[in-house]
Short mmCIF file of C-alpha atoms and ligand atoms in Angstrom, two decimals:
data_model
loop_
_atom_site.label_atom_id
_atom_site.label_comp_id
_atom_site.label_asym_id
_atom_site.label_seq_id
_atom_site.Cartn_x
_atom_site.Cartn_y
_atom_site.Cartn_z
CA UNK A 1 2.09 33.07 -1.38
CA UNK A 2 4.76 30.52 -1.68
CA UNK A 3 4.03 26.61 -1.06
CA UNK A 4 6.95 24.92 0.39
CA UNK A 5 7.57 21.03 0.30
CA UNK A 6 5.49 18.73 2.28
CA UNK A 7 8.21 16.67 3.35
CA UNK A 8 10.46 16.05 -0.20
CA UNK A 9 12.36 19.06 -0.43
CA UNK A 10 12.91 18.14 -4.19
CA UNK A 11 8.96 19.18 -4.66
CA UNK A 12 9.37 22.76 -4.60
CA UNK A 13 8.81 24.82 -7.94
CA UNK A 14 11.99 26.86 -9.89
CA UNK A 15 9.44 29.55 -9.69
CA UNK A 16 9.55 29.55 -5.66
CA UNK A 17 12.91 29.22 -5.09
CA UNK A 18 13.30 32.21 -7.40
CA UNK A 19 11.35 34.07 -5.51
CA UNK A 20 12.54 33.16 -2.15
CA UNK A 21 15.90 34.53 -3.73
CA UNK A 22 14.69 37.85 -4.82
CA UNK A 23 12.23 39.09 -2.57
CA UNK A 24 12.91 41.84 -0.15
CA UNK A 25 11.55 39.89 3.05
CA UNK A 26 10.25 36.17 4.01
CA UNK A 27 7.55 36.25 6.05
CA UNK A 28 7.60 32.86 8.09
CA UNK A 29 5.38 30.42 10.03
CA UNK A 30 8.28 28.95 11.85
CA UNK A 31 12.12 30.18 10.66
CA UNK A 32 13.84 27.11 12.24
CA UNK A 33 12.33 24.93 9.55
CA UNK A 34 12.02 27.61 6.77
CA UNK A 35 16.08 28.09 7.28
CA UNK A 36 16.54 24.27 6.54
CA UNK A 37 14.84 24.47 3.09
CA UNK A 38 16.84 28.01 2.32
CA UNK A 39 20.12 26.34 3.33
CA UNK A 40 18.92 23.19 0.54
CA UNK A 41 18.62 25.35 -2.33
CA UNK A 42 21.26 28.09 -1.48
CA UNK A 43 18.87 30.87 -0.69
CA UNK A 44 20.12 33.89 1.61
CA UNK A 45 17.70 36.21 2.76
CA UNK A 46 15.92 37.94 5.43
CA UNK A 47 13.34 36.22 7.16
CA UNK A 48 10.45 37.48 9.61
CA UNK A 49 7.97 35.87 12.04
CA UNK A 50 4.47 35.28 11.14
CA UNK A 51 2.14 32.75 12.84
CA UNK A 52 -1.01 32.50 15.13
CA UNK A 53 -0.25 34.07 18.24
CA UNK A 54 1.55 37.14 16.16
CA UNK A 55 -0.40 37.95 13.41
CA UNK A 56 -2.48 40.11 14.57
CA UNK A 57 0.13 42.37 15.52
CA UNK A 58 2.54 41.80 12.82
CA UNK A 59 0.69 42.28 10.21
CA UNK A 60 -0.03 46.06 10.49
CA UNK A 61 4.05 46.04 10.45
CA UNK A 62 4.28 44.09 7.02
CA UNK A 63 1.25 45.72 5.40
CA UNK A 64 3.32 49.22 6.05
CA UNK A 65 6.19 47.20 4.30
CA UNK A 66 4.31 46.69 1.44
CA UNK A 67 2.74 49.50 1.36
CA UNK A 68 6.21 51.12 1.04
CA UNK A 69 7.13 49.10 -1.97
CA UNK A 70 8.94 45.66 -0.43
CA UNK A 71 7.68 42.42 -2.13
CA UNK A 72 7.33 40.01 0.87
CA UNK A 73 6.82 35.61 0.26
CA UNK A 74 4.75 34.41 2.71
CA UNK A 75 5.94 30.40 3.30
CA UNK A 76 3.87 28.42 6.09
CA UNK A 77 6.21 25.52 7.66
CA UNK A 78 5.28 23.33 5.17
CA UNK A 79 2.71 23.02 2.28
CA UNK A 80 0.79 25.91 0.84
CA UNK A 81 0.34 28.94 3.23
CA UNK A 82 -3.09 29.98 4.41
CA UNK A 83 -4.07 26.46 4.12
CA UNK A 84 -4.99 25.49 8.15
CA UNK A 85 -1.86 27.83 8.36
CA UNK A 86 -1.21 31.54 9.36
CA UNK A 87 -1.51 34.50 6.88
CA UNK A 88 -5.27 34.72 6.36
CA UNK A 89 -5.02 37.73 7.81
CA UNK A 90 -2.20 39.33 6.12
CA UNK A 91 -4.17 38.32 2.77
CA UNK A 92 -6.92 40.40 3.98
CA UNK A 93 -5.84 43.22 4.87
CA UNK A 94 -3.30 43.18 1.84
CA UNK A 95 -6.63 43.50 -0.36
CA UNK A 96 -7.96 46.70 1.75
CA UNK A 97 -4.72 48.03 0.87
CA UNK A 98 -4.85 47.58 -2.45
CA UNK A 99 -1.75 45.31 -2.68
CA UNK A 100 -1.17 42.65 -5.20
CA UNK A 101 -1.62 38.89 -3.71
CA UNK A 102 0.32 36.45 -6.17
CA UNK A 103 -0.46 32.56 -5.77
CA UNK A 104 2.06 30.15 -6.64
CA UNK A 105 1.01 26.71 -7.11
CA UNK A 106 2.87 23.70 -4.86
CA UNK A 107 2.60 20.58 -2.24
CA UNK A 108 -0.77 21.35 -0.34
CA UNK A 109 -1.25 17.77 1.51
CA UNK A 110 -4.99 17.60 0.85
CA UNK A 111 -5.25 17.88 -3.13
CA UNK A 112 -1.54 15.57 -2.75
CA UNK A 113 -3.50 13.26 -1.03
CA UNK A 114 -7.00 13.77 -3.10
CA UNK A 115 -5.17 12.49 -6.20
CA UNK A 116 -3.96 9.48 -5.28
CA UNK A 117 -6.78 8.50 -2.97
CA UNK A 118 -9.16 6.40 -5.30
CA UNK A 119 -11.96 8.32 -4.50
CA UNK A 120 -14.09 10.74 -6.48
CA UNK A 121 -12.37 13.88 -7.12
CA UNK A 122 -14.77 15.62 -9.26
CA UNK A 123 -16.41 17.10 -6.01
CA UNK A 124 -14.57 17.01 -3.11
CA UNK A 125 -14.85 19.28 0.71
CA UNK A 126 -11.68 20.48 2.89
CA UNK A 127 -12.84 20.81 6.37
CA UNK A 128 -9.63 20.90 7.98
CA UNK A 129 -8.94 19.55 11.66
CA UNK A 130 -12.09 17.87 13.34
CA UNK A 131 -12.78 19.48 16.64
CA UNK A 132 -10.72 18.13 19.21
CA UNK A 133 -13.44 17.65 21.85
CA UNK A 134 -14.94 14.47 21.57
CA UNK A 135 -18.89 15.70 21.48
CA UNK A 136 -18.04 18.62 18.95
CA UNK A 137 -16.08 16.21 16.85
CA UNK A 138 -18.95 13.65 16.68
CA UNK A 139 -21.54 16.39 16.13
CA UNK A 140 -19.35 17.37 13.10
CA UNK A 141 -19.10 14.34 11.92
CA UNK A 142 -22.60 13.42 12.18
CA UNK A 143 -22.90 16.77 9.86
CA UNK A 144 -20.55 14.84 7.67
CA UNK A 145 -22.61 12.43 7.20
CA UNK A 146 -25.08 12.88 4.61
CA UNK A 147 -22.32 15.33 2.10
CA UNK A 148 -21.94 13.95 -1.20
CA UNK A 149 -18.51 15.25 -2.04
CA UNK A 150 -14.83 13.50 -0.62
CA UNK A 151 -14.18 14.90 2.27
CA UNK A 152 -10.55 15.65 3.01
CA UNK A 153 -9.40 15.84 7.19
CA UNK A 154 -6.24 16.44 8.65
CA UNK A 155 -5.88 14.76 11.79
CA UNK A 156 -3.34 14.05 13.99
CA UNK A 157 -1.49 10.37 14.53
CA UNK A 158 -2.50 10.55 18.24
CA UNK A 159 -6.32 10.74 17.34
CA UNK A 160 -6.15 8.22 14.19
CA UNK A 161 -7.95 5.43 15.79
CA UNK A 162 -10.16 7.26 18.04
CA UNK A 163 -11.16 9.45 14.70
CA UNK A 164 -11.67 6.53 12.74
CA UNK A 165 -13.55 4.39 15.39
CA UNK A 166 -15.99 7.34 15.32
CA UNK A 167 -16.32 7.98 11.59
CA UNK A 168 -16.88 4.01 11.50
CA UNK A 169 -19.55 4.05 14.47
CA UNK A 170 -21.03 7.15 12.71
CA UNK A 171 -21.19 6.47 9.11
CA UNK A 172 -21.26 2.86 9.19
CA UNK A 173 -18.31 0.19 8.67
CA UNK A 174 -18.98 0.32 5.31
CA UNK A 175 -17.97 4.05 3.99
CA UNK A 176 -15.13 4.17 2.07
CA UNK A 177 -11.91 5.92 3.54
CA UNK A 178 -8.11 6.65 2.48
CA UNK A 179 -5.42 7.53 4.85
CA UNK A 180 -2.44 8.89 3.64
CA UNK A 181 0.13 9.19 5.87
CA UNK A 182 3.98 10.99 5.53
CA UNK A 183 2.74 11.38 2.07
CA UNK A 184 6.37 12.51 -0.21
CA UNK A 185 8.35 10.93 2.98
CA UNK A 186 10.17 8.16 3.22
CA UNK A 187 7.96 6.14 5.48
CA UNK A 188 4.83 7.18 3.13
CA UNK A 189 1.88 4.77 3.02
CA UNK A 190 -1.27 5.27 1.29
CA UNK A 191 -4.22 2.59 2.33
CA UNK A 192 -7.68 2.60 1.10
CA UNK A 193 -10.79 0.63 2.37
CA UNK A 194 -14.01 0.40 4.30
CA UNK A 195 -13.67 1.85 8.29
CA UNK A 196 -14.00 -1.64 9.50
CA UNK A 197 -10.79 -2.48 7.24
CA UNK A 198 -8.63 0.90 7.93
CA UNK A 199 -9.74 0.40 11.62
CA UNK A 200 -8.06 -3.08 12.08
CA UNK A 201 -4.99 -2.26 9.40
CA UNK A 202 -4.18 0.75 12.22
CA UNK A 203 -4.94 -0.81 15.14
CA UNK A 204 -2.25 -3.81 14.34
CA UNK A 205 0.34 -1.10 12.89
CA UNK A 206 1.77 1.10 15.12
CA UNK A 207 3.47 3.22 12.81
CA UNK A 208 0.29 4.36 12.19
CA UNK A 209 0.56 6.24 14.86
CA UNK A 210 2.95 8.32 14.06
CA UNK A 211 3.77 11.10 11.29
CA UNK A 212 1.70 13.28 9.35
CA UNK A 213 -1.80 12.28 8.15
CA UNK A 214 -4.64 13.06 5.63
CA UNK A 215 -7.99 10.84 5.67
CA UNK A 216 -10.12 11.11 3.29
CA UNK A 217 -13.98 9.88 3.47
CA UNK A 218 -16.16 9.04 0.77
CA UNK A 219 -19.17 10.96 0.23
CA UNK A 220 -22.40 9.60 0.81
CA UNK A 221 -23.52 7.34 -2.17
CA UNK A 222 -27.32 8.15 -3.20
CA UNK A 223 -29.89 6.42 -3.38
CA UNK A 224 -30.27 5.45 -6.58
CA UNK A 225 -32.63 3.11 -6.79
CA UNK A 226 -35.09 5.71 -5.73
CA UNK A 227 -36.77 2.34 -3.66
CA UNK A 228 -38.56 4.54 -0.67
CA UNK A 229 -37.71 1.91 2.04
CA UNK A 230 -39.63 1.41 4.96
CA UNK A 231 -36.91 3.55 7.46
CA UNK A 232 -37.57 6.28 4.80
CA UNK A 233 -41.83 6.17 5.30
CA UNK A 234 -40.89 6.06 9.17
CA UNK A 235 -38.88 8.94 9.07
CA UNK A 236 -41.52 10.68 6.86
CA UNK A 237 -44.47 9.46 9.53
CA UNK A 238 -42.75 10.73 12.55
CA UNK A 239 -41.76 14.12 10.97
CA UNK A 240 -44.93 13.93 9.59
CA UNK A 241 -46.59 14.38 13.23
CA UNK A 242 -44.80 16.90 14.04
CA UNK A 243 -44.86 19.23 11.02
CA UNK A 244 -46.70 19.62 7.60
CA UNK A 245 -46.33 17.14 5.03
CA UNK A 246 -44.10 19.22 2.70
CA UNK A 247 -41.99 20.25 5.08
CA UNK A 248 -42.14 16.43 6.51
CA UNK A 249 -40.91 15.27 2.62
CA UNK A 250 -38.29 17.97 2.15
CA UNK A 251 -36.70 17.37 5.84
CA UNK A 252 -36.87 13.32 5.03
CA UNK A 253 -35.67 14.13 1.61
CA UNK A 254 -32.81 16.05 2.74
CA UNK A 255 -31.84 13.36 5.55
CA UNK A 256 -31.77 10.08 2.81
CA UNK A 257 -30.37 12.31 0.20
CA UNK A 258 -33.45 11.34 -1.62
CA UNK A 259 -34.97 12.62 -4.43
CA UNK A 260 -37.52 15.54 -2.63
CA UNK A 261 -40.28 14.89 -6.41
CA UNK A 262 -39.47 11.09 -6.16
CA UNK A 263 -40.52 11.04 -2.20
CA UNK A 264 -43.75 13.10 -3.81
CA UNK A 265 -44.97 11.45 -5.99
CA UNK A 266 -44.17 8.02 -3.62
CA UNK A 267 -45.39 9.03 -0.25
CA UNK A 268 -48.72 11.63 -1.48
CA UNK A 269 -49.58 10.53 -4.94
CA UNK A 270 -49.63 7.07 -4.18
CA UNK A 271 -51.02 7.50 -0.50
CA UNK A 272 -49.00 4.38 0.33
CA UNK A 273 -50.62 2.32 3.54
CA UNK A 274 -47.49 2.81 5.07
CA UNK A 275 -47.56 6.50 5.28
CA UNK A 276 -51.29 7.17 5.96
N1 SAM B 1 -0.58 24.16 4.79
C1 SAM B 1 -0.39 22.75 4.81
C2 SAM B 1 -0.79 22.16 3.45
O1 SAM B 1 -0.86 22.91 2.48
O2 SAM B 1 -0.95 20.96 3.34
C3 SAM B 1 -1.19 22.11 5.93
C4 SAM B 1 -0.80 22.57 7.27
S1 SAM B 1 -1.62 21.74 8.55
C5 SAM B 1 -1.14 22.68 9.94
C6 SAM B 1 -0.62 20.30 8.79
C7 SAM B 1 -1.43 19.00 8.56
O3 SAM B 1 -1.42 18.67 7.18
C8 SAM B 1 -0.82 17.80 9.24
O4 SAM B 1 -1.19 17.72 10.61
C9 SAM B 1 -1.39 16.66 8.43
O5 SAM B 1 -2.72 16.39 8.82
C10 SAM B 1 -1.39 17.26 7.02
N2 SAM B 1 -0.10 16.93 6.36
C11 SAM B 1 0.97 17.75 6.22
N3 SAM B 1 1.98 17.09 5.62
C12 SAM B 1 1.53 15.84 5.36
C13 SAM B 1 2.11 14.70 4.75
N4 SAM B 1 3.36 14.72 4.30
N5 SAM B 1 1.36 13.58 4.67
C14 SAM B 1 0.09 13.55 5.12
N6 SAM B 1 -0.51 14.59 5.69
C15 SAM B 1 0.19 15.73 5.82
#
Protein backbone atom coordinates (compact mmCIF):
# COMPACT_ATOMS: atom_id res chain seq x y z
CA UNK A 1 0.00 0.00 0.00
CA UNK A 2 1.82 2.98 -1.23
CA UNK A 3 0.61 6.72 -0.35
CA UNK A 4 1.37 9.04 -3.09
CA UNK A 5 1.58 12.96 -2.72
CA UNK A 6 -1.43 14.97 -2.07
CA UNK A 7 -0.56 17.60 -4.34
CA UNK A 8 3.55 18.34 -3.50
CA UNK A 9 5.17 15.74 -5.31
CA UNK A 10 8.28 16.44 -3.04
CA UNK A 11 6.07 14.62 -0.08
CA UNK A 12 6.55 11.21 -1.11
CA UNK A 13 8.79 8.81 1.10
CA UNK A 14 12.49 7.26 -0.31
CA UNK A 15 10.83 4.16 0.88
CA UNK A 16 7.91 4.52 -1.87
CA UNK A 17 9.69 5.52 -4.62
CA UNK A 18 11.87 2.48 -3.95
CA UNK A 19 9.28 0.44 -4.16
CA UNK A 20 7.52 1.84 -7.07
CA UNK A 21 11.02 1.00 -8.72
CA UNK A 22 11.24 -2.56 -7.77
CA UNK A 23 8.02 -4.06 -7.73
CA UNK A 24 6.84 -6.41 -10.37
CA UNK A 25 3.43 -4.51 -11.12
CA UNK A 26 1.60 -1.03 -10.08
CA UNK A 27 -1.70 -1.46 -9.50
CA UNK A 28 -3.41 2.03 -10.22
CA UNK A 29 -6.50 4.16 -9.42
CA UNK A 30 -6.02 6.29 -12.43
CA UNK A 31 -2.51 5.73 -14.66
CA UNK A 32 -2.74 9.19 -16.35
CA UNK A 33 -1.89 10.81 -13.05
CA UNK A 34 0.15 7.90 -11.51
CA UNK A 35 2.50 8.24 -14.87
CA UNK A 36 3.11 12.01 -13.97
CA UNK A 37 4.56 11.21 -10.50
CA UNK A 38 6.69 8.06 -12.13
CA UNK A 39 8.01 10.40 -14.84
CA UNK A 40 9.08 13.03 -11.51
CA UNK A 41 11.16 10.62 -9.81
CA UNK A 42 12.46 8.52 -12.83
CA UNK A 43 10.48 5.41 -12.17
CA UNK A 44 9.79 2.87 -15.18
CA UNK A 45 7.49 0.24 -14.65
CA UNK A 46 4.43 -1.57 -15.47
CA UNK A 47 1.32 -0.24 -14.41
CA UNK A 48 -2.35 -1.82 -14.19
CA UNK A 49 -5.91 -0.52 -13.69
CA UNK A 50 -7.60 -0.68 -10.45
CA UNK A 51 -10.58 1.49 -9.39
CA UNK A 52 -14.39 1.32 -8.58
CA UNK A 53 -16.10 0.18 -11.50
CA UNK A 54 -13.15 -2.64 -12.02
CA UNK A 55 -12.34 -4.03 -8.95
CA UNK A 56 -14.45 -6.44 -8.64
CA UNK A 57 -13.27 -8.09 -11.60
CA UNK A 58 -9.70 -7.29 -11.45
CA UNK A 59 -8.96 -8.32 -8.47
CA UNK A 60 -9.38 -12.14 -8.88
CA UNK A 61 -6.65 -11.34 -11.80
CA UNK A 62 -4.08 -9.68 -9.31
CA UNK A 63 -4.77 -11.98 -6.37
CA UNK A 64 -3.65 -14.96 -8.98
CA UNK A 65 -0.58 -12.57 -9.50
CA UNK A 66 0.28 -12.67 -6.15
CA UNK A 67 -0.52 -15.72 -5.51
CA UNK A 68 2.14 -16.67 -8.13
CA UNK A 69 4.85 -14.77 -6.40
CA UNK A 70 4.67 -10.93 -8.06
CA UNK A 71 4.89 -8.14 -5.38
CA UNK A 72 2.26 -5.61 -6.64
CA UNK A 73 2.08 -1.45 -5.01
CA UNK A 74 -1.19 -0.46 -4.90
CA UNK A 75 -1.11 3.73 -5.36
CA UNK A 76 -4.70 5.50 -5.32
CA UNK A 77 -4.51 8.92 -7.49
CA UNK A 78 -3.42 10.68 -4.73
CA UNK A 79 -2.99 10.25 -0.90
CA UNK A 80 -3.00 6.94 0.87
CA UNK A 81 -4.88 4.08 -0.98
CA UNK A 82 -7.96 2.51 0.52
CA UNK A 83 -8.63 5.74 2.11
CA UNK A 84 -12.31 6.85 0.30
CA UNK A 85 -10.23 5.17 -2.56
CA UNK A 86 -10.30 1.75 -4.42
CA UNK A 87 -8.45 -1.40 -3.15
CA UNK A 88 -10.54 -2.38 -0.12
CA UNK A 89 -11.26 -5.16 -1.86
CA UNK A 90 -8.02 -6.32 -3.10
CA UNK A 91 -6.90 -5.98 0.75
CA UNK A 92 -9.49 -8.44 1.53
CA UNK A 93 -9.25 -10.93 -0.40
CA UNK A 94 -5.31 -10.65 -0.22
CA UNK A 95 -5.86 -11.77 3.58
CA UNK A 96 -8.10 -14.99 2.52
CA UNK A 97 -5.20 -15.75 0.50
CA UNK A 98 -2.85 -15.60 2.88
CA UNK A 99 -0.77 -12.81 1.24
CA UNK A 100 1.32 -10.30 3.00
CA UNK A 101 -0.34 -6.59 3.08
CA UNK A 102 2.62 -4.04 3.79
CA UNK A 103 1.54 -0.35 4.84
CA UNK A 104 3.70 2.42 4.07
CA UNK A 105 3.12 5.55 5.82
CA UNK A 106 2.48 9.03 3.58
CA UNK A 107 0.14 12.25 2.64
CA UNK A 108 -3.46 11.01 3.68
CA UNK A 109 -5.39 14.58 3.50
CA UNK A 110 -7.40 13.97 6.67
CA UNK A 111 -4.58 13.32 9.44
CA UNK A 112 -2.55 16.32 6.97
CA UNK A 113 -5.29 18.34 7.69
CA UNK A 114 -6.04 17.01 11.49
CA UNK A 115 -2.60 18.36 12.48
CA UNK A 116 -2.69 21.61 11.58
CA UNK A 117 -6.34 22.22 12.28
CA UNK A 118 -6.33 23.63 15.96
CA UNK A 119 -8.66 21.28 17.09
CA UNK A 120 -8.43 18.35 19.46
CA UNK A 121 -6.60 15.55 18.02
CA UNK A 122 -6.48 13.22 20.83
CA UNK A 123 -9.90 11.72 19.58
CA UNK A 124 -10.85 12.40 16.34
CA UNK A 125 -13.73 10.44 13.57
CA UNK A 126 -13.16 10.04 9.60
CA UNK A 127 -16.51 9.79 8.07
CA UNK A 128 -15.56 10.45 4.66
CA UNK A 129 -17.94 12.20 2.00
CA UNK A 130 -21.39 13.38 3.49
CA UNK A 131 -24.20 11.94 1.49
CA UNK A 132 -24.85 13.87 -1.44
CA UNK A 133 -28.64 14.04 -1.12
CA UNK A 134 -29.64 16.84 0.77
CA UNK A 135 -32.11 14.88 3.44
CA UNK A 136 -29.47 11.98 3.93
CA UNK A 137 -26.77 14.54 4.37
CA UNK A 138 -28.72 16.48 7.07
CA UNK A 139 -29.84 13.26 8.77
CA UNK A 140 -26.06 12.47 9.00
CA UNK A 141 -25.22 15.39 10.19
CA UNK A 142 -27.80 15.64 12.74
CA UNK A 143 -26.05 12.12 13.83
CA UNK A 144 -22.99 14.27 13.95
CA UNK A 145 -24.17 16.19 16.24
CA UNK A 146 -23.85 15.08 19.64
CA UNK A 147 -19.98 12.99 18.83
CA UNK A 148 -17.36 14.15 21.01
CA UNK A 149 -14.38 13.46 18.83
CA UNK A 150 -13.10 15.99 15.58
CA UNK A 151 -14.73 14.98 12.92
CA UNK A 152 -12.83 15.00 9.65
CA UNK A 153 -15.16 15.37 6.02
CA UNK A 154 -14.11 15.51 2.64
CA UNK A 155 -16.32 17.48 0.63
CA UNK A 156 -16.32 18.84 -2.52
CA UNK A 157 -15.74 22.84 -3.49
CA UNK A 158 -19.17 22.77 -5.25
CA UNK A 159 -21.01 21.79 -1.93
CA UNK A 160 -18.73 24.02 0.53
CA UNK A 161 -21.30 26.54 1.31
CA UNK A 162 -24.33 24.51 1.06
CA UNK A 163 -22.35 21.91 3.57
CA UNK A 164 -21.43 24.50 5.80
CA UNK A 165 -24.79 26.46 5.83
CA UNK A 166 -26.16 23.11 7.07
CA UNK A 167 -23.55 22.11 9.65
CA UNK A 168 -24.13 25.88 10.89
CA UNK A 169 -28.11 25.57 10.85
CA UNK A 170 -27.57 22.11 12.47
CA UNK A 171 -25.04 22.45 15.11
CA UNK A 172 -25.39 25.98 15.82
CA UNK A 173 -23.22 29.11 14.55
CA UNK A 174 -21.16 28.58 17.24
CA UNK A 175 -19.26 25.02 16.64
CA UNK A 176 -15.93 25.28 15.84
CA UNK A 177 -14.77 24.30 12.19
CA UNK A 178 -11.41 24.22 10.00
CA UNK A 179 -11.32 24.07 6.32
CA UNK A 180 -8.36 23.21 4.70
CA UNK A 181 -8.30 23.58 1.30
CA UNK A 182 -5.37 22.52 -1.61
CA UNK A 183 -3.58 21.62 1.50
CA UNK A 184 0.60 21.03 0.16
CA UNK A 185 -0.57 23.21 -3.07
CA UNK A 186 0.27 26.28 -4.00
CA UNK A 187 -3.01 28.03 -3.51
CA UNK A 188 -3.27 26.22 0.11
CA UNK A 189 -5.31 28.01 2.79
CA UNK A 190 -6.07 26.77 6.12
CA UNK A 191 -8.98 28.92 8.08
CA UNK A 192 -10.37 28.15 11.40
CA UNK A 193 -13.51 29.60 13.20
CA UNK A 194 -17.10 29.37 14.29
CA UNK A 195 -19.75 28.34 11.12
CA UNK A 196 -21.10 31.79 11.24
CA UNK A 197 -17.35 33.04 10.58
CA UNK A 198 -16.20 30.20 7.90
CA UNK A 199 -19.71 30.77 6.36
CA UNK A 200 -19.18 34.54 5.52
CA UNK A 201 -15.09 34.10 4.92
CA UNK A 202 -16.45 31.55 1.87
CA UNK A 203 -19.23 33.16 0.79
CA UNK A 204 -17.05 36.54 -0.04
CA UNK A 205 -14.07 34.27 -1.48
CA UNK A 206 -14.64 32.57 -4.42
CA UNK A 207 -11.65 30.63 -4.53
CA UNK A 208 -13.22 28.85 -2.05
CA UNK A 209 -14.90 27.29 -4.38
CA UNK A 210 -12.58 25.64 -5.99
CA UNK A 211 -9.79 22.86 -5.30
CA UNK A 212 -9.57 20.17 -2.94
CA UNK A 213 -11.07 20.38 0.58
CA UNK A 214 -11.03 18.87 4.15
CA UNK A 215 -13.42 20.41 6.99
CA UNK A 216 -13.05 19.55 10.04
CA UNK A 217 -15.83 20.03 12.96
CA UNK A 218 -15.31 20.21 16.49
CA UNK A 219 -16.79 17.72 18.65
CA UNK A 220 -19.45 18.49 20.87
CA UNK A 221 -18.13 20.24 24.09
CA UNK A 222 -19.83 18.63 27.37
CA UNK A 223 -21.51 19.82 29.68
CA UNK A 224 -19.45 20.43 32.26
CA UNK A 225 -21.01 22.26 34.57
CA UNK A 226 -23.27 19.34 35.14
CA UNK A 227 -26.15 22.49 35.64
CA UNK A 228 -29.41 20.23 34.53
CA UNK A 229 -31.05 23.19 32.63
CA UNK A 230 -34.53 23.55 32.19
CA UNK A 231 -34.44 22.19 28.14
CA UNK A 232 -32.72 19.17 29.85
CA UNK A 233 -35.92 18.51 32.62
CA UNK A 234 -38.19 19.12 29.40
CA UNK A 235 -36.59 16.67 27.44
CA UNK A 236 -36.59 14.28 30.48
CA UNK A 237 -40.61 15.14 31.08
CA UNK A 238 -41.63 14.46 27.59
CA UNK A 239 -39.58 11.21 27.26
CA UNK A 240 -40.66 10.68 30.50
CA UNK A 241 -44.44 10.22 29.20
CA UNK A 242 -43.69 8.17 26.88
CA UNK A 243 -41.33 5.63 28.46
CA UNK A 244 -39.97 4.61 31.98
CA UNK A 245 -37.98 6.90 33.91
CA UNK A 246 -34.62 5.10 33.42
CA UNK A 247 -34.93 4.69 30.12
CA UNK A 248 -36.35 8.51 30.03
CA UNK A 249 -32.72 9.56 31.94
CA UNK A 250 -30.44 7.38 29.83
CA UNK A 251 -32.17 8.58 26.35
CA UNK A 252 -31.96 12.44 27.81
CA UNK A 253 -28.56 11.59 29.05
CA UNK A 254 -27.37 10.35 25.85
CA UNK A 255 -29.00 13.39 23.82
CA UNK A 256 -27.14 16.40 26.22
CA UNK A 257 -24.11 14.26 26.50
CA UNK A 258 -24.86 14.48 30.12
CA UNK A 259 -23.69 12.71 32.83
CA UNK A 260 -26.54 9.51 32.91
CA UNK A 261 -25.59 9.31 37.54
CA UNK A 262 -25.50 13.20 37.53
CA UNK A 263 -29.15 13.38 35.68
CA UNK A 264 -29.96 10.61 38.68
CA UNK A 265 -29.25 11.82 41.33
CA UNK A 266 -30.71 15.52 39.86
CA UNK A 267 -33.96 14.58 38.31
CA UNK A 268 -35.08 11.30 41.02
CA UNK A 269 -33.15 11.92 44.15
CA UNK A 270 -33.98 15.37 44.36
CA UNK A 271 -37.62 14.98 42.85
CA UNK A 272 -37.10 18.49 41.45
CA UNK A 273 -40.71 20.46 40.90
CA UNK A 274 -39.73 20.70 37.52
CA UNK A 275 -39.70 17.09 36.71
CA UNK A 276 -42.63 15.79 38.83
N1 LIG B 1 -6.97 8.71 -0.41
C1 LIG B 1 -6.95 10.13 -0.28
C2 LIG B 1 -6.24 10.52 1.02
O1 LIG B 1 -5.51 9.70 1.57
O2 LIG B 1 -6.34 11.66 1.44
C3 LIG B 1 -8.35 10.70 -0.32
C4 LIG B 1 -9.06 10.43 -1.58
S1 LIG B 1 -10.62 11.20 -1.67
C5 LIG B 1 -11.27 10.48 -3.13
C6 LIG B 1 -10.23 12.81 -2.27
C7 LIG B 1 -10.68 13.92 -1.28
O3 LIG B 1 -9.67 14.12 -0.30
C8 LIG B 1 -10.86 15.26 -1.94
O4 LIG B 1 -12.13 15.37 -2.56
C9 LIG B 1 -10.71 16.20 -0.76
O5 LIG B 1 -11.90 16.24 0.00
C10 LIG B 1 -9.62 15.49 0.05
N2 LIG B 1 -8.30 16.01 -0.38
C11 LIG B 1 -7.43 15.40 -1.22
N3 LIG B 1 -6.35 16.19 -1.42
C12 LIG B 1 -6.54 17.30 -0.68
C13 LIG B 1 -5.78 18.48 -0.47
N4 LIG B 1 -4.61 18.66 -1.08
N5 LIG B 1 -6.29 19.43 0.35
C14 LIG B 1 -7.48 19.26 0.97
N6 LIG B 1 -8.23 18.16 0.82
C15 LIG B 1 -7.78 17.20 0.00
Amino acid sequence: MVPTPIGNLLDITYRSINILKNVDYIVSENIKHTLILLKYFSIKNKLLSLNICNEKKKKNKYIDMLNNGKNIAIVSKAGTPVINDPGYLLVKYAYSNNIRVVPLPGACAAITALSASGLKTNQFCYEGFLPKKKKSCEKKIYSLCRELRTIILYESPKRLINTITLIKQIMGSKRKITVAKEITKKWEKIKKGTTKEILSTIKNDTNWTKGEITILISGKKKNKNNIVSSKILNTFNILKKETKKSTAIKITAKIFGFNKNILYNNVINKKSNEVD
